[in-house]
């Protein structure tokens, strides 16, 4: 339903022809100021908008809209070019949002300000601080494609809309949230390692829509270790409260979270400690229709782990990487780069393995200086790595590195990456980075012992 339904925002005056059928020009009076444009321009607003409705009028008077003419001129420019004019910076973004909602063109405003295609990795700098209520630091962060963000801190979840101007906070049943995934701007999936069940939460209304559990053999609770999703499915890594079994549950996102399958069910048997490692990271690889599940643990023999690639249709592992020497502190997968990437927990170096070699013998290639792995030292402990588009971002303490591929040839052996430091002098050397995520044309960063979220954005974008 358009934003003007049930009201009559238009009135008529100036008895002269408002629509010139020959020239296709339309004249509109907004707040006493006349504007001329074409039917084609107004139809860019969408079929359900007020402005598009004006093009259907066949009258001999000029439509009058009792709204702010200055903001209308900005929105008209948005219709004409797809971008906001420079004078838009003199207005509060919230005022532009309210007016765009009235005319039914908020989607165009959102696209001009938060379109993922406007993400410029080499020009990112810290631009905004989003404060959080209370004393708890962020424990999980999740974003949507067009830039809204949800932040878990303590028992609370705070949500910011795409403009980052509208903020709301709700209380949850969790003492602390360890995993969170945004399913929409208002719905999140959340879980904890010490509280049973995956909760589907409506953060706009503050209630739990659904609680999903794994019925394990011991009939104990099921804690959440990781959450992931594809277009159609929600993936959840569960571990029994007794920590003697784990699995990955698959739910149908299009059918009220109906359980579809259970894969990777492992039980601890004797001294087979590797079977006890639950997946702590789940990533969907759309180009291969595979689910990457990675997990590690620290035992008497050091840090060990595995990265498995699951065919969810057959429930079989099609490729497995066992990590024994320089196990990952964190890992990620990139469809754009067709690669798996990790940060070595001992060396702190970034490594790549090509997905074009999937199913074959795994071979990690170091992108950095290939420093010697020293026993007892964990240079990469706590480092995070994520891919976004064809770029790779890696946190090292309080700083971020950006790795970009230099195109040389098509061979796997020809792949060359170069490292870039991110941010200006004022942005670096802060507290240790705990999480970072991407939404719209922005990057969101949280740090240890800080009660806020940093927004990194191109200096030439936004307000």
PDB file of N, CA, C and O in Angstrom, residues 20 29-30 51 72 98 107 109 111 124 144 183 195 214 233 235 253 289 308 323 335 365 391 406 419-420:
ATOM      1  N   UNK A  20       0.935  18.436 -20.658  1.00  0.00           N
ATOM      2  CA  UNK A  20       1.040  18.748 -22.076  1.00  0.00           C
ATOM      3  C   UNK A  20       1.257  17.437 -22.820  1.00  0.00           C
ATOM      4  O   UNK A  20       2.348  16.889 -22.824  1.00  0.00           O
ATOM      5  N   UNK A  29       2.824  21.700  -8.467  1.00  0.00           N
ATOM      6  CA  UNK A  29       3.010  22.749  -7.463  1.00  0.00           C
ATOM      7  C   UNK A  29       3.257  22.070  -6.110  1.00  0.00           C
ATOM      8  O   UNK A  29       2.390  21.383  -5.575  1.00  0.00           O
ATOM      9  N   UNK A  30       4.457  22.247  -5.577  1.00  0.00           N
ATOM     10  CA  UNK A  30       4.799  21.683  -4.270  1.00  0.00           C
ATOM     11  C   UNK A  30       5.060  22.834  -3.306  1.00  0.00           C
ATOM     12  O   UNK A  30       6.015  23.590  -3.477  1.00  0.00           O
ATOM     13  N   UNK A  51       4.061   9.903  -7.009  1.00  0.00           N
ATOM     14  CA  UNK A  51       4.523  10.634  -8.192  1.00  0.00           C
ATOM     15  C   UNK A  51       4.143   9.902  -9.468  1.00  0.00           C
ATOM     16  O   UNK A  51       3.815  10.519 -10.489  1.00  0.00           O
ATOM     17  N   UNK A  72      11.599  18.298  -2.015  1.00  0.00           N
ATOM     18  CA  UNK A  72      11.054  17.714  -3.239  1.00  0.00           C
ATOM     19  C   UNK A  72      12.032  17.877  -4.394  1.00  0.00           C
ATOM     20  O   UNK A  72      12.193  16.979  -5.226  1.00  0.00           O
ATOM     21  N   UNK A  98      11.786  10.669   5.670  1.00  0.00           N
ATOM     22  CA  UNK A  98      10.357  10.902   5.895  1.00  0.00           C
ATOM     23  C   UNK A  98       9.670  11.352   4.613  1.00  0.00           C
ATOM     24  O   UNK A  98       8.580  10.880   4.270  1.00  0.00           O
ATOM     25  N   UNK A 107      12.908   3.484  -1.507  1.00  0.00           N
ATOM     26  CA  UNK A 107      13.797   2.474  -2.073  1.00  0.00           C
ATOM     27  C   UNK A 107      14.862   3.103  -2.963  1.00  0.00           C
ATOM     28  O   UNK A 107      15.996   2.620  -3.037  1.00  0.00           O
ATOM     29  N   UNK A 109      16.065   6.218  -2.526  1.00  0.00           N
ATOM     30  CA  UNK A 109      16.980   6.903  -1.614  1.00  0.00           C
ATOM     31  C   UNK A 109      17.938   5.897  -0.990  1.00  0.00           C
ATOM     32  O   UNK A 109      19.151   6.137  -0.904  1.00  0.00           O
ATOM     33  N   UNK A 111      18.868   3.022  -2.204  1.00  0.00           N
ATOM     34  CA  UNK A 111      19.784   2.522  -3.219  1.00  0.00           C
ATOM     35  C   UNK A 111      20.905   3.517  -3.509  1.00  0.00           C
ATOM     36  O   UNK A 111      22.054   3.139  -3.739  1.00  0.00           O
ATOM     37  N   UNK A 124      38.140   3.451   2.294  1.00  0.00           N
ATOM     38  CA  UNK A 124      37.379   3.369   3.533  1.00  0.00           C
ATOM     39  C   UNK A 124      38.086   4.092   4.668  1.00  0.00           C
ATOM     40  O   UNK A 124      39.315   4.000   4.813  1.00  0.00           O
ATOM     41  N   UNK A 144      22.695  -6.594   6.986  1.00  0.00           N
ATOM     42  CA  UNK A 144      21.903  -6.955   5.817  1.00  0.00           C
ATOM     43  C   UNK A 144      22.562  -6.365   4.574  1.00  0.00           C
ATOM     44  O   UNK A 144      23.449  -5.512   4.671  1.00  0.00           O
ATOM     45  N   UNK A 183      18.446 -12.289   9.130  1.00  0.00           N
ATOM     46  CA  UNK A 183      17.652 -12.893   8.067  1.00  0.00           C
ATOM     47  C   UNK A 183      16.881 -11.831   7.295  1.00  0.00           C
ATOM     48  O   UNK A 183      16.463 -12.059   6.163  1.00  0.00           O
ATOM     49  N   UNK A 195      23.547 -21.652  26.288  1.00  0.00           N
ATOM     50  CA  UNK A 195      22.090 -21.564  26.411  1.00  0.00           C
ATOM     51  C   UNK A 195      21.483 -22.370  25.281  1.00  0.00           C
ATOM     52  O   UNK A 195      21.814 -22.169  24.118  1.00  0.00           O
ATOM     53  N   UNK A 214      18.046 -29.149  18.547  1.00  0.00           N
ATOM     54  CA  UNK A 214      18.513 -30.419  17.998  1.00  0.00           C
ATOM     55  C   UNK A 214      18.290 -31.504  19.034  1.00  0.00           C
ATOM     56  O   UNK A 214      18.762 -31.389  20.168  1.00  0.00           O
ATOM     57  N   UNK A 233      18.053 -21.888   2.625  1.00  0.00           N
ATOM     58  CA  UNK A 233      18.213 -22.681   3.831  1.00  0.00           C
ATOM     59  C   UNK A 233      18.952 -21.930   4.946  1.00  0.00           C
ATOM     60  O   UNK A 233      19.777 -21.048   4.677  1.00  0.00           O
ATOM     61  N   UNK A 235      21.414 -22.770   8.193  1.00  0.00           N
ATOM     62  CA  UNK A 235      22.294 -23.811   8.716  1.00  0.00           C
ATOM     63  C   UNK A 235      22.680 -23.460  10.151  1.00  0.00           C
ATOM     64  O   UNK A 235      23.045 -22.312  10.434  1.00  0.00           O
ATOM     65  N   UNK A 253      14.090 -21.971   4.898  1.00  0.00           N
ATOM     66  CA  UNK A 253      13.732 -20.576   5.158  1.00  0.00           C
ATOM     67  C   UNK A 253      12.390 -20.212   4.544  1.00  0.00           C
ATOM     68  O   UNK A 253      11.755 -19.245   4.972  1.00  0.00           O
ATOM     69  N   UNK A 289      27.465 -24.944  -4.767  1.00  0.00           N
ATOM     70  CA  UNK A 289      26.360 -25.541  -4.008  1.00  0.00           C
ATOM     71  C   UNK A 289      26.878 -26.419  -2.876  1.00  0.00           C
ATOM     72  O   UNK A 289      26.409 -27.548  -2.669  1.00  0.00           O
ATOM     73  N   UNK A 308      35.525 -28.769   6.329  1.00  0.00           N
ATOM     74  CA  UNK A 308      34.795 -29.746   5.521  1.00  0.00           C
ATOM     75  C   UNK A 308      33.847 -29.029   4.559  1.00  0.00           C
ATOM     76  O   UNK A 308      33.256 -28.002   4.900  1.00  0.00           O
ATOM     77  N   UNK A 323      43.755 -29.671   9.543  1.00  0.00           N
ATOM     78  CA  UNK A 323      44.713 -28.662   9.975  1.00  0.00           C
ATOM     79  C   UNK A 323      45.513 -29.181  11.173  1.00  0.00           C
ATOM     80  O   UNK A 323      44.957 -29.379  12.255  1.00  0.00           O
ATOM     81  N   UNK A 335      33.486 -16.719  -3.160  1.00  0.00           N
ATOM     82  CA  UNK A 335      33.034 -17.115  -4.495  1.00  0.00           C
ATOM     83  C   UNK A 335      33.708 -16.272  -5.567  1.00  0.00           C
ATOM     84  O   UNK A 335      34.078 -16.770  -6.631  1.00  0.00           O
ATOM     85  N   UNK A 365      48.869 -21.701   0.058  1.00  0.00           N
ATOM     86  CA  UNK A 365      49.921 -20.797  -0.403  1.00  0.00           C
ATOM     87  C   UNK A 365      49.911 -19.569   0.487  1.00  0.00           C
ATOM     88  O   UNK A 365      48.872 -18.935   0.675  1.00  0.00           O
ATOM     89  N   UNK A 391      37.800  -8.780  -2.560  1.00  0.00           N
ATOM     90  CA  UNK A 391      38.798  -8.286  -1.615  1.00  0.00           C
ATOM     91  C   UNK A 391      38.812  -9.174  -0.375  1.00  0.00           C
ATOM     92  O   UNK A 391      37.803  -9.786  -0.018  1.00  0.00           O
ATOM     93  N   UNK A 406      46.384  -9.279  -7.741  1.00  0.00           N
ATOM     94  CA  UNK A 406      46.971  -8.644  -8.922  1.00  0.00           C
ATOM     95  C   UNK A 406      46.858  -9.648 -10.061  1.00  0.00           C
ATOM     96  O   UNK A 406      47.452 -10.729 -10.006  1.00  0.00           O
ATOM     97  N   UNK A 419      49.229  -6.591  -0.205  1.00  0.00           N
ATOM     98  CA  UNK A 419      48.631  -6.114   1.043  1.00  0.00           C
ATOM     99  C   UNK A 419      48.603  -4.599   1.077  1.00  0.00           C
ATOM    100  O   UNK A 419      49.554  -3.930   0.678  1.00  0.00           O
ATOM    101  N   UNK A 420      47.489  -4.063   1.582  1.00  0.00           N
ATOM    102  CA  UNK A 420      47.337  -2.623   1.774  1.00  0.00           C
ATOM    103  C   UNK A 420      46.899  -2.367   3.210  1.00  0.00           C
ATOM    104  O   UNK A 420      46.064  -3.094   3.749  1.00  0.00           O
TER     105      UNK A 420
END
